[in-house]
Amino acid sequence: MLRVAVIGSGPSGCYTAQSLVQQDPTVRVDVLDRLPCPYGLVRYGVAPDHEKIKSLQTNLRRVLEHERVRFLGGVRVGADGVSTARLRELYHAVVYCVGAASDRHLGIPGEDLPGSWSATQFVSWYSAHPDAVDDGFVRGVRSAVVIGVGNVAVDVARMLARGPEELSPTDMPQAALTALAASEVTDIHMVGRRGPSQARFTTKELRELGTLPGTDVVVDPAEAALDPAWSDPSELPAAQRRNVDVLRAWSAGRTHDSPRRIRLRFFLRPVELLADDGRVGAVRFERTAPDGRGGVVGTGQFEVIEAQLVLRSVGYRGVPLDGLPFDPATGTVPNTAGRVERDCAVSPGEYVAGWIKRGPTGVIGTNRPCAKETVTSLLEDAPALLAKEVPEDPVAALRAQGVEPVSWEGWRSIERAEAELGASLGRRVVKLADWGSLMAAARRT
């Protein structure tokens, strides 16, 4: 019987487990996660008002409830937990699906000022990640700048503009809901260094901004026209063409003196965050221009935008996991078709899938073929892997070294506690937002 550990219970981990049990009728899979809750970014990265995308949890649940799959939450892997060497002793194979946990930085003066955050930190706060900090993100904020023009940037801009009546039906933690309900943000600037035709958001996400009650979406046609494709987007790929069409319609429309405005800005590159009374008070941008090769160049013209909150959304990077090789240039674990490589040679029994394998690219569905490729490699190696003796039950060995995993029933207990919390607040399900509450609920089984 082949025993496999999958590290990470997000989409890539669940799809890896699913592919394993579908292709091998005898394999047993333990899905380990640092958190006591499964689903990874589907639980902690998808905006709470995106119920259709969050419903993917139903599909991932089916995987984790399979009779040959076992969820083991609250298990740290690496230097502060179970070592990768120990995992190799406990399982025939280990598949690391640990994502890309770090944000890219701007690398400009003032980036570390209070009030300057990564968009991921903001998302973690309103998604109830137990590691999130609550530093009064929106307290005293009138104007916010979101640096980046991808889907995460659209998400955080939309959440800043949502009212309490729209957020209350979601599973947002109560503290975040209360803070956003009291927010006095009136202006949200979403800024990209290139033009409308090169923005990375999807059209569906973009259009949602135009449906927000009490919010005008503003696009300056003169600024957007710096993009050569603005006046005639017909030669663009379909996705970019649809984006430009939506933006052009907004640029030609009228505002309605709504209490909030989302301003989509283009061809501006941040060069410095400016302080005001010890925290961020504005962002200094340089105007850019197309260089004719798909990039931009600075023009030497500058503009300052007031902002008491700055959220950068400029991409992710993988981080090293103690005991695994790591390529800092790509932010990935060196691999061939999912097989981990150490010193240019395949490391038997070690595999990767998801962003730590290929980099932070693609959508949730991209993880399916990625996981399938890794599982194909693993099962090709299975005859040799089975020659190694492993414990009958790895969980007993984990407990012997002081690790007490949260079982699937423990997770179900957390779900019940979140439903009870929601009912007590006159809402639906409300997430538990701290380690203590999560672990206490998990032990109520």
CSV table of C-alpha atoms in Angstrom, one decimal:
chain,number,residue,atom,x,y,z
A,1,MET,CA,0.0,0.0,0.0
A,2,LEU,CA,1.4,3.3,-1.1
A,3,ARG,CA,1.3,6.0,1.6
A,4,VAL,CA,1.6,9.6,0.4
A,5,ALA,CA,1.7,12.9,2.4
A,6,VAL,CA,0.4,16.0,0.7
A,7,ILE,CA,1.5,19.2,2.3
A,8,GLY,CA,-1.1,21.9,1.9
A,9,SER,CA,-4.9,21.5,1.6
A,10,GLY,CA,-5.6,24.3,-0.9
A,11,PRO,CA,-6.7,23.6,-4.5
A,12,SER,CA,-3.3,22.2,-5.6
A,13,GLY,CA,-3.1,19.9,-2.6
A,14,CYS,CA,-6.7,18.7,-2.9
A,15,TYR,CA,-6.4,18.1,-6.6
A,16,THR,CA,-3.2,16.1,-6.0
A,17,ALA,CA,-5.0,13.9,-3.5
A,18,GLN,CA,-7.9,13.5,-5.8
A,19,SER,CA,-5.7,12.5,-8.7
A,20,LEU,CA,-3.9,10.0,-6.5
A,21,VAL,CA,-7.0,8.1,-5.3
A,22,GLN,CA,-8.5,8.2,-8.8
A,23,GLN,CA,-5.5,6.6,-10.4
A,24,ASP,CA,-4.3,4.2,-7.7
A,25,PRO,CA,-7.1,2.1,-6.0
A,26,THR,CA,-4.8,1.3,-3.0
A,27,VAL,CA,-3.1,4.5,-2.2
A,28,ARG,CA,-3.7,6.2,1.2
A,29,VAL,CA,-3.2,10.0,1.3
A,30,ASP,CA,-2.7,12.2,4.4
A,31,VAL,CA,-3.3,15.9,3.6
A,32,LEU,CA,-1.4,18.0,6.1
A,33,ASP,CA,-1.9,21.7,6.7
A,34,ARG,CA,-0.4,24.2,9.1
A,35,LEU,CA,-3.8,25.6,9.8
A,36,PRO,CA,-6.6,23.7,11.5
A,37,CYS,CA,-8.9,24.6,8.6
A,38,PRO,CA,-8.7,23.2,5.0
A,39,TYR,CA,-9.1,24.8,1.5
A,40,GLY,CA,-6.1,27.2,1.6
A,41,LEU,CA,-6.7,30.3,-0.5
A,42,VAL,CA,-10.3,29.3,-1.3
A,43,ARG,CA,-11.0,30.0,2.4
A,44,TYR,CA,-8.5,32.7,3.1
A,45,GLY,CA,-7.9,34.4,-0.3
A,46,VAL,CA,-11.2,34.5,-2.1
A,47,ALA,CA,-13.2,37.7,-1.3
A,48,PRO,CA,-16.1,37.0,1.1
A,49,ASP,CA,-18.7,38.5,-1.4
A,50,HIS,CA,-17.6,36.0,-4.1
A,51,GLU,CA,-19.9,33.2,-3.0
A,52,LYS,CA,-19.7,31.3,-6.4
A,53,ILE,CA,-15.9,31.0,-6.2
A,54,LYS,CA,-16.1,30.1,-2.5
A,55,SER,CA,-18.5,27.3,-3.4
A,56,LEU,CA,-15.5,25.5,-4.8
A,57,GLN,CA,-15.0,24.4,-1.1
A,58,THR,CA,-17.8,21.9,-1.8
A,59,ASN,CA,-15.6,20.2,-4.5
A,60,LEU,CA,-12.6,20.2,-2.3
A,61,ARG,CA,-14.6,18.8,0.6
A,62,ARG,CA,-15.5,15.8,-1.4
A,63,VAL,CA,-11.8,15.1,-1.9
A,64,LEU,CA,-11.0,15.4,1.8
A,65,GLU,CA,-14.0,13.2,2.8
A,66,HIS,CA,-12.8,10.4,0.5
A,67,GLU,CA,-12.4,7.1,2.4
A,68,ARG,CA,-8.7,6.9,1.5
A,69,VAL,CA,-7.9,10.6,2.2
A,70,ARG,CA,-7.3,11.9,5.7
A,71,PHE,CA,-7.1,15.6,6.7
A,72,LEU,CA,-4.5,16.4,9.4
A,73,GLY,CA,-4.7,20.1,10.3
A,74,GLY,CA,-2.5,22.1,12.6
A,75,VAL,CA,0.6,20.4,11.6
A,76,ARG,CA,3.6,22.6,11.0
A,77,VAL,CA,6.3,21.4,8.5
A,78,GLY,CA,9.8,22.7,8.5
A,79,ALA,CA,12.2,24.1,11.0
A,80,ASP,CA,9.4,24.8,13.6
A,81,GLY,CA,7.6,21.6,13.1
A,82,VAL,CA,7.9,18.2,11.5
A,83,SER,CA,11.0,18.1,9.4
A,84,THR,CA,11.0,17.2,5.8
A,85,ALA,CA,13.5,14.4,6.6
A,86,ARG,CA,11.0,13.0,9.2
A,87,LEU,CA,8.2,13.1,6.6
A,88,ARG,CA,10.4,11.0,4.2
A,89,GLU,CA,10.7,8.4,7.0
A,90,LEU,CA,6.9,8.3,7.6
A,91,TYR,CA,5.7,8.2,4.0
A,92,HIS,CA,6.7,6.6,0.7
A,93,ALA,CA,6.3,9.9,-1.0
A,94,VAL,CA,5.7,13.5,0.0
A,95,VAL,CA,4.1,16.1,-2.3
A,96,TYR,CA,4.6,19.8,-1.3
A,97,CYS,CA,1.7,22.1,-2.3
A,98,VAL,CA,2.7,25.1,-0.2
A,99,GLY,CA,1.9,27.9,-2.6
A,100,ALA,CA,3.6,31.2,-2.8
A,101,ALA,CA,3.3,32.8,0.7
A,102,SER,CA,5.3,36.0,0.2
A,103,ASP,CA,4.3,39.3,-1.5
A,104,ARG,CA,6.6,41.2,-3.9
A,105,HIS,CA,7.7,44.5,-2.7
A,106,LEU,CA,7.9,47.8,-4.5
A,107,GLY,CA,11.4,48.6,-3.3
A,108,ILE,CA,10.8,52.3,-3.0
A,109,PRO,CA,11.4,54.8,-0.1
A,110,GLY,CA,8.7,54.9,2.5
A,111,GLU,CA,7.3,51.5,1.7
A,112,ASP,CA,7.6,50.5,5.4
A,113,LEU,CA,5.6,53.4,6.7
A,114,PRO,CA,2.6,52.7,8.9
A,115,GLY,CA,-0.5,52.5,6.7
A,116,SER,CA,1.5,50.7,3.9
A,117,TRP,CA,0.6,47.1,3.5
A,118,SER,CA,0.5,44.3,1.0
A,119,ALA,CA,-2.9,43.5,-0.4
A,120,THR,CA,-2.5,40.0,1.0
A,121,GLN,CA,-2.3,41.3,4.5
A,122,PHE,CA,-5.5,43.2,4.0
A,123,VAL,CA,-7.2,40.2,2.5
A,124,SER,CA,-6.0,38.0,5.4
A,125,TRP,CA,-7.6,40.4,7.8
A,126,TYR,CA,-11.0,40.5,6.2
A,127,SER,CA,-10.8,36.7,5.5
A,128,ALA,CA,-10.1,35.9,9.2
A,129,HIS,CA,-6.7,34.3,8.7
A,130,PRO,CA,-5.5,33.5,12.2
A,131,ASP,CA,-2.1,35.0,11.4
A,132,ALA,CA,-3.6,38.3,10.3
A,133,VAL,CA,-3.0,41.5,12.2
A,134,ASP,CA,-5.7,44.1,13.0
A,135,ASP,CA,-3.9,47.4,12.8
A,136,GLY,CA,-6.8,49.6,12.1
A,137,PHE,CA,-6.4,49.4,8.3
A,138,VAL,CA,-9.2,51.8,7.5
A,139,ARG,CA,-9.3,53.9,10.6
A,140,GLY,CA,-8.9,57.6,9.8
A,141,VAL,CA,-8.6,56.8,6.0
A,142,ARG,CA,-10.3,59.1,3.5
A,143,SER,CA,-8.2,58.2,0.4
A,144,ALA,CA,-6.7,54.8,-0.4
A,145,VAL,CA,-4.3,53.8,-3.1
A,146,VAL,CA,-4.2,50.3,-4.5
A,147,ILE,CA,-1.0,49.7,-6.5
A,148,GLY,CA,-1.7,47.1,-9.2
A,149,VAL,CA,-4.3,46.3,-11.7
A,150,GLY,CA,-5.0,42.5,-11.3
A,151,ASN,CA,-7.9,40.6,-9.7
A,152,VAL,CA,-6.6,40.9,-6.2
A,153,ALA,CA,-6.4,44.7,-6.6
A,154,VAL,CA,-10.0,44.7,-7.9
A,155,ASP,CA,-11.0,42.6,-4.8
A,156,VAL,CA,-9.5,44.9,-2.2
A,157,ALA,CA,-10.8,48.1,-4.0
A,158,ARG,CA,-14.3,46.5,-4.1
A,159,MET,CA,-14.2,45.6,-0.4
A,160,LEU,CA,-13.2,49.1,0.5
A,161,ALA,CA,-16.3,50.4,-1.3
A,162,ARG,CA,-18.8,47.8,0.0
A,163,GLY,CA,-21.4,48.9,2.5
A,164,PRO,CA,-22.3,47.0,5.7
A,165,GLU,CA,-25.6,45.8,4.2
A,166,GLU,CA,-23.7,44.0,1.5
A,167,LEU,CA,-21.0,42.6,3.7
A,168,SER,CA,-23.2,41.4,6.6
A,169,PRO,CA,-24.5,38.3,4.7
A,170,THR,CA,-21.0,37.1,4.1
A,171,ASP,CA,-18.8,35.0,6.5
A,172,MET,CA,-16.5,38.0,7.1
A,173,PRO,CA,-15.3,38.1,10.8
A,174,GLN,CA,-17.2,40.5,12.9
A,175,ALA,CA,-14.3,42.8,13.8
A,176,ALA,CA,-13.5,43.4,10.1
A,177,LEU,CA,-17.2,44.0,9.3
A,178,THR,CA,-17.5,46.5,12.1
A,179,ALA,CA,-14.4,48.4,10.9
A,180,LEU,CA,-15.4,48.5,7.3
A,181,ALA,CA,-19.0,49.5,8.2
A,182,ALA,CA,-17.5,52.5,10.0
A,183,SER,CA,-15.1,53.4,7.2
A,184,GLU,CA,-15.0,56.9,5.9
A,185,VAL,CA,-13.1,56.1,2.7
A,186,THR,CA,-14.4,58.2,-0.2
A,187,ASP,CA,-11.7,57.8,-2.8
A,188,ILE,CA,-10.1,54.6,-3.9
A,189,HIS,CA,-7.3,54.9,-6.5
A,190,MET,CA,-6.3,51.7,-8.4
A,191,VAL,CA,-3.1,52.5,-10.2
A,192,GLY,CA,-1.1,50.6,-12.9
A,193,ARG,CA,2.2,51.5,-14.4
A,194,ARG,CA,1.1,50.4,-17.9
A,195,GLY,CA,-2.0,51.0,-19.9
A,196,PRO,CA,-5.6,49.7,-20.0
A,197,SER,CA,-4.8,47.0,-22.6
A,198,GLN,CA,-2.1,45.5,-20.4
A,199,ALA,CA,-4.1,45.3,-17.1
A,200,ARG,CA,-4.3,41.8,-15.6
A,201,PHE,CA,-7.8,41.7,-14.2
A,202,THR,CA,-10.5,39.6,-15.8
A,203,THR,CA,-13.5,41.3,-17.3
A,204,LYS,CA,-16.0,39.7,-14.9
A,205,GLU,CA,-14.1,41.1,-11.9
A,206,LEU,CA,-13.7,44.5,-13.6
A,207,ARG,CA,-17.4,44.8,-14.4
A,208,GLU,CA,-18.3,44.2,-10.7
A,209,LEU,CA,-16.9,47.6,-9.8
A,210,GLY,CA,-19.6,49.2,-11.9
A,211,THR,CA,-22.4,47.5,-9.9
A,212,LEU,CA,-21.4,48.8,-6.4
A,213,PRO,CA,-24.1,50.8,-4.8
A,214,GLY,CA,-23.2,54.4,-4.0
A,215,THR,CA,-19.9,54.2,-5.9
A,216,ASP,CA,-18.8,55.9,-9.2
A,217,VAL,CA,-16.1,54.4,-11.3
A,218,VAL,CA,-13.9,57.1,-13.0
A,219,VAL,CA,-11.6,56.6,-15.9
A,220,ASP,CA,-9.8,59.6,-17.4
A,221,PRO,CA,-10.0,59.2,-21.2
A,222,ALA,CA,-7.0,61.5,-21.8
A,223,GLU,CA,-4.8,59.4,-19.5
A,224,ALA,CA,-6.1,56.1,-20.9
A,225,ALA,CA,-5.6,57.3,-24.5
A,226,LEU,CA,-1.8,57.1,-23.9
A,227,ASP,CA,-2.3,53.4,-24.6
A,228,PRO,CA,-2.0,52.9,-28.4
A,229,ALA,CA,-4.8,50.3,-28.3
A,230,TRP,CA,-7.3,52.6,-26.5
A,231,SER,CA,-8.9,54.1,-29.6
A,232,ASP,CA,-9.0,50.8,-31.6
A,233,PRO,CA,-8.7,47.7,-29.4
A,234,SER,CA,-9.9,45.3,-32.3
A,235,GLU,CA,-6.4,43.8,-32.6
A,236,LEU,CA,-6.1,42.8,-29.0
A,237,PRO,CA,-6.8,39.3,-27.6
A,238,ALA,CA,-10.4,38.9,-26.6
A,239,ALA,CA,-9.8,39.3,-22.8
A,240,GLN,CA,-7.9,42.5,-23.1
A,241,ARG,CA,-10.4,43.8,-25.7
A,242,ARG,CA,-13.3,43.3,-23.4
A,243,ASN,CA,-11.5,45.1,-20.6
A,244,VAL,CA,-10.8,48.1,-22.8
A,245,ASP,CA,-14.4,48.2,-23.9
A,246,VAL,CA,-15.6,48.3,-20.3
A,247,LEU,CA,-13.1,51.0,-19.4
A,248,ARG,CA,-14.0,53.1,-22.5
A,249,ALA,CA,-17.7,52.9,-21.5
A,250,TRP,CA,-16.8,54.2,-18.0
A,251,SER,CA,-14.6,57.0,-19.4
A,252,ALA,CA,-17.5,58.2,-21.6
A,253,GLY,CA,-20.1,58.0,-18.8
A,254,ARG,CA,-21.2,60.6,-16.2
A,255,THR,CA,-20.6,60.4,-12.5
A,256,HIS,CA,-23.5,60.8,-10.1
A,257,ASP,CA,-21.9,62.5,-7.1
A,258,SER,CA,-21.9,59.2,-5.3
A,259,PRO,CA,-20.4,59.1,-1.8
A,260,ARG,CA,-17.5,57.0,-3.0
A,261,ARG,CA,-15.3,56.9,-6.2
A,262,ILE,CA,-13.1,54.3,-7.6
A,263,ARG,CA,-10.5,56.0,-9.9
A,264,LEU,CA,-8.7,53.7,-12.3
A,265,ARG,CA,-5.4,55.3,-13.1
A,266,PHE,CA,-2.8,54.2,-15.8
A,267,PHE,CA,0.7,54.9,-16.8
A,268,LEU,CA,1.8,55.9,-13.3
A,269,ARG,CA,4.8,54.2,-11.5
A,270,PRO,CA,5.2,54.6,-7.7
A,271,VAL,CA,8.5,56.1,-6.7
A,272,GLU,CA,8.0,57.1,-3.1
A,273,LEU,CA,5.6,56.9,-0.2
A,274,LEU,CA,5.4,60.2,1.6
A,275,ALA,CA,5.0,60.5,5.3
A,276,ASP,CA,2.4,62.7,7.2
A,277,ASP,CA,2.7,62.7,11.0
A,278,GLY,CA,4.7,59.5,11.1
A,279,ARG,CA,2.5,57.4,8.7
A,280,VAL,CA,1.8,57.3,5.0
A,281,GLY,CA,0.1,60.4,3.7
A,282,ALA,CA,0.5,60.3,0.0
A,283,VAL,CA,2.2,58.4,-2.9
A,284,ARG,CA,4.5,60.1,-5.4
A,285,PHE,CA,4.2,58.6,-8.9
A,286,GLU,CA,6.1,59.1,-12.1
A,287,ARG,CA,4.2,59.4,-15.3
A,288,THR,CA,5.3,56.6,-17.7
A,289,ALA,CA,4.9,56.1,-21.5
A,290,PRO,CA,4.9,53.0,-23.7
A,291,ASP,CA,8.3,52.0,-24.9
A,292,GLY,CA,7.0,50.2,-28.0
A,293,ARG,CA,8.1,46.8,-26.8
A,294,GLY,CA,5.3,46.1,-24.3
A,295,GLY,CA,7.0,47.9,-21.4
A,296,VAL,CA,7.1,51.5,-20.2
A,297,VAL,CA,9.7,54.2,-19.6
A,298,GLY,CA,9.7,57.1,-17.2
A,299,THR,CA,8.9,60.6,-18.5
A,300,GLY,CA,10.3,62.7,-15.6
A,301,GLN,CA,6.8,64.0,-14.8
A,302,PHE,CA,5.5,63.4,-11.4
A,303,GLU,CA,2.1,63.4,-9.6
A,304,VAL,CA,1.3,63.1,-5.9
A,305,ILE,CA,-1.9,61.3,-4.8
A,306,GLU,CA,-3.2,61.6,-1.2
A,307,ALA,CA,-3.5,58.3,0.6
A,308,GLN,CA,-3.7,57.3,4.3
A,309,LEU,CA,-3.8,53.6,3.2
A,310,VAL,CA,-1.6,52.1,0.5
A,311,LEU,CA,-2.1,48.5,-0.5
A,312,ARG,CA,0.4,46.9,-2.9
A,313,SER,CA,-0.8,44.2,-5.2
A,314,VAL,CA,2.1,43.5,-7.5
A,315,GLY,CA,2.5,39.7,-7.3
A,316,TYR,CA,3.6,36.8,-5.1
A,317,ARG,CA,6.7,34.8,-4.5
A,318,GLY,CA,7.4,31.4,-3.1
A,319,VAL,CA,9.4,31.2,0.1
A,320,PRO,CA,11.9,28.5,1.0
A,321,LEU,CA,10.8,25.6,3.2
A,322,ASP,CA,13.5,24.3,5.5
A,323,GLY,CA,14.8,21.1,4.2
A,324,LEU,CA,13.8,21.6,0.5
A,325,PRO,CA,15.9,23.0,-2.3
A,326,PHE,CA,14.8,26.5,-3.5
A,327,ASP,CA,15.6,28.6,-6.5
A,328,PRO,CA,15.5,32.3,-5.4
A,329,ALA,CA,15.4,33.5,-9.0
A,330,THR,CA,12.1,31.8,-9.7
A,331,GLY,CA,10.7,31.5,-6.2
A,332,THR,CA,10.1,27.8,-6.8
A,333,VAL,CA,11.5,24.4,-5.8
A,334,PRO,CA,13.7,23.0,-8.7
A,335,ASN,CA,11.8,20.1,-10.3
A,336,THR,CA,11.2,18.1,-13.4
A,337,ALA,CA,7.5,17.2,-14.0
A,338,GLY,CA,7.0,17.6,-10.3
A,339,ARG,CA,9.9,15.5,-9.2
A,340,VAL,CA,12.1,17.6,-6.7
A,341,GLU,CA,15.7,18.0,-7.8
A,342,ARG,CA,18.6,18.3,-5.4
A,343,ASP,CA,22.0,19.2,-6.9
A,344,CYS,CA,20.6,18.6,-10.4
A,345,ALA,CA,19.5,15.0,-9.5
A,346,VAL,CA,16.0,13.8,-8.7
A,347,SER,CA,15.3,13.3,-5.0
A,348,PRO,CA,13.4,10.0,-4.6
A,349,GLY,CA,10.0,10.3,-3.0
A,350,GLU,CA,9.8,14.2,-3.0
A,351,TYR,CA,7.4,16.1,-5.3
A,352,VAL,CA,5.9,19.5,-5.7
A,353,ALA,CA,2.6,20.8,-7.2
A,354,GLY,CA,1.0,24.2,-7.5
A,355,TRP,CA,2.7,27.6,-7.3
A,356,ILE,CA,5.8,26.3,-5.5
A,357,LYS,CA,6.3,24.1,-8.6
A,358,ARG,CA,5.5,26.5,-11.4
A,359,GLY,CA,5.4,30.0,-9.9
A,360,PRO,CA,2.3,32.1,-9.0
A,361,THR,CA,0.6,31.9,-12.4
A,362,GLY,CA,-2.8,30.7,-13.6
A,363,VAL,CA,-6.2,30.5,-11.9
A,364,ILE,CA,-7.6,27.9,-9.5
A,365,GLY,CA,-8.4,25.5,-12.3
A,366,THR,CA,-4.8,25.6,-13.5
A,367,ASN,CA,-3.9,23.5,-10.5
A,368,ARG,CA,-5.7,20.4,-11.9
A,369,PRO,CA,-3.4,19.6,-14.8
A,370,CYS,CA,-0.4,20.7,-12.7
A,371,ALA,CA,-1.3,18.2,-10.0
A,372,LYS,CA,-2.1,15.5,-12.5
A,373,GLU,CA,1.4,15.8,-14.0
A,374,THR,CA,3.0,15.5,-10.6
A,375,VAL,CA,0.9,12.5,-9.7
A,376,THR,CA,1.8,10.8,-13.0
A,377,SER,CA,5.5,11.1,-12.1
A,378,LEU,CA,4.9,9.8,-8.6
A,379,LEU,CA,2.9,6.8,-9.7
A,380,GLU,CA,5.6,6.0,-12.3
A,381,ASP,CA,8.1,5.9,-9.4
A,382,ALA,CA,5.8,3.9,-7.1
A,383,PRO,CA,7.4,0.5,-7.6
A,384,ALA,CA,10.7,1.8,-6.3
A,385,LEU,CA,9.1,3.9,-3.6
A,386,LEU,CA,7.3,0.9,-2.1
A,387,ALA,CA,10.6,-0.8,-1.4
A,388,LYS,CA,11.0,1.5,1.6
A,389,GLU,CA,9.4,0.5,4.9
A,390,VAL,CA,7.2,3.1,6.5
A,391,PRO,CA,5.1,3.0,9.7
A,392,GLU,CA,1.6,1.4,9.5
A,393,ASP,CA,0.1,4.7,10.8
A,394,PRO,CA,2.1,7.9,10.5
A,395,VAL,CA,-0.2,9.7,12.9
A,396,ALA,CA,0.8,7.5,15.8
A,397,ALA,CA,4.5,8.5,15.0
A,398,LEU,CA,3.5,12.2,14.8
A,399,ARG,CA,1.8,12.0,18.2
A,400,ALA,CA,4.8,10.3,19.7
A,401,GLN,CA,6.8,13.4,18.9
A,402,GLY,CA,4.2,15.7,20.4
A,403,VAL,CA,2.2,16.6,17.3
A,404,GLU,CA,-1.6,16.4,17.8
A,405,PRO,CA,-3.3,16.9,14.4
A,406,VAL,CA,-6.7,18.4,14.0
A,407,SER,CA,-8.9,15.7,12.4
A,408,TRP,CA,-11.6,16.1,9.9
A,409,GLU,CA,-14.1,15.9,12.7
A,410,GLY,CA,-12.2,18.7,14.4
A,411,TRP,CA,-12.7,20.9,11.3
A,412,ARG,CA,-16.4,20.0,11.3
A,413,SER,CA,-16.5,21.2,14.9
A,414,ILE,CA,-15.0,24.5,13.8
A,415,GLU,CA,-17.7,24.8,11.1
A,416,ARG,CA,-20.4,24.3,13.8
A,417,ALA,CA,-18.8,26.9,16.0
A,418,GLU,CA,-18.8,29.4,13.2
A,419,ALA,CA,-22.4,28.7,12.4
A,420,GLU,CA,-23.3,29.2,16.1
A,421,LEU,CA,-21.3,32.5,16.2
A,422,GLY,CA,-23.1,33.7,13.1
A,423,ALA,CA,-26.5,32.9,14.6
A,424,SER,CA,-25.6,34.7,17.8
A,425,LEU,CA,-24.8,37.9,15.8
A,426,GLY,CA,-27.9,37.7,13.6
A,427,ARG,CA,-25.8,36.7,10.6
A,428,ARG,CA,-25.1,33.5,8.8
A,429,VAL,CA,-21.8,31.8,9.2
A,430,VAL,CA,-19.1,34.0,10.7
A,431,LYS,CA,-15.5,32.9,10.7
A,432,LEU,CA,-13.4,32.5,13.8
A,433,ALA,CA,-10.5,34.8,13.4
A,434,ASP,CA,-7.8,33.7,15.9
A,435,TRP,CA,-5.8,30.6,16.8
A,436,GLY,CA,-7.3,30.3,20.3
A,437,SER,CA,-10.9,30.2,19.1
A,438,LEU,CA,-10.1,27.9,16.2
A,439,MET,CA,-8.3,25.4,18.4
A,440,ALA,CA,-10.8,25.5,21.2
A,441,ALA,CA,-13.6,24.8,18.7
A,442,ALA,CA,-11.6,22.0,17.1
A,443,ARG,CA,-11.2,20.3,20.5
A,444,ARG,CA,-15.0,20.3,21.1
A,445,THR,CA,-15.5,17.1,19.1
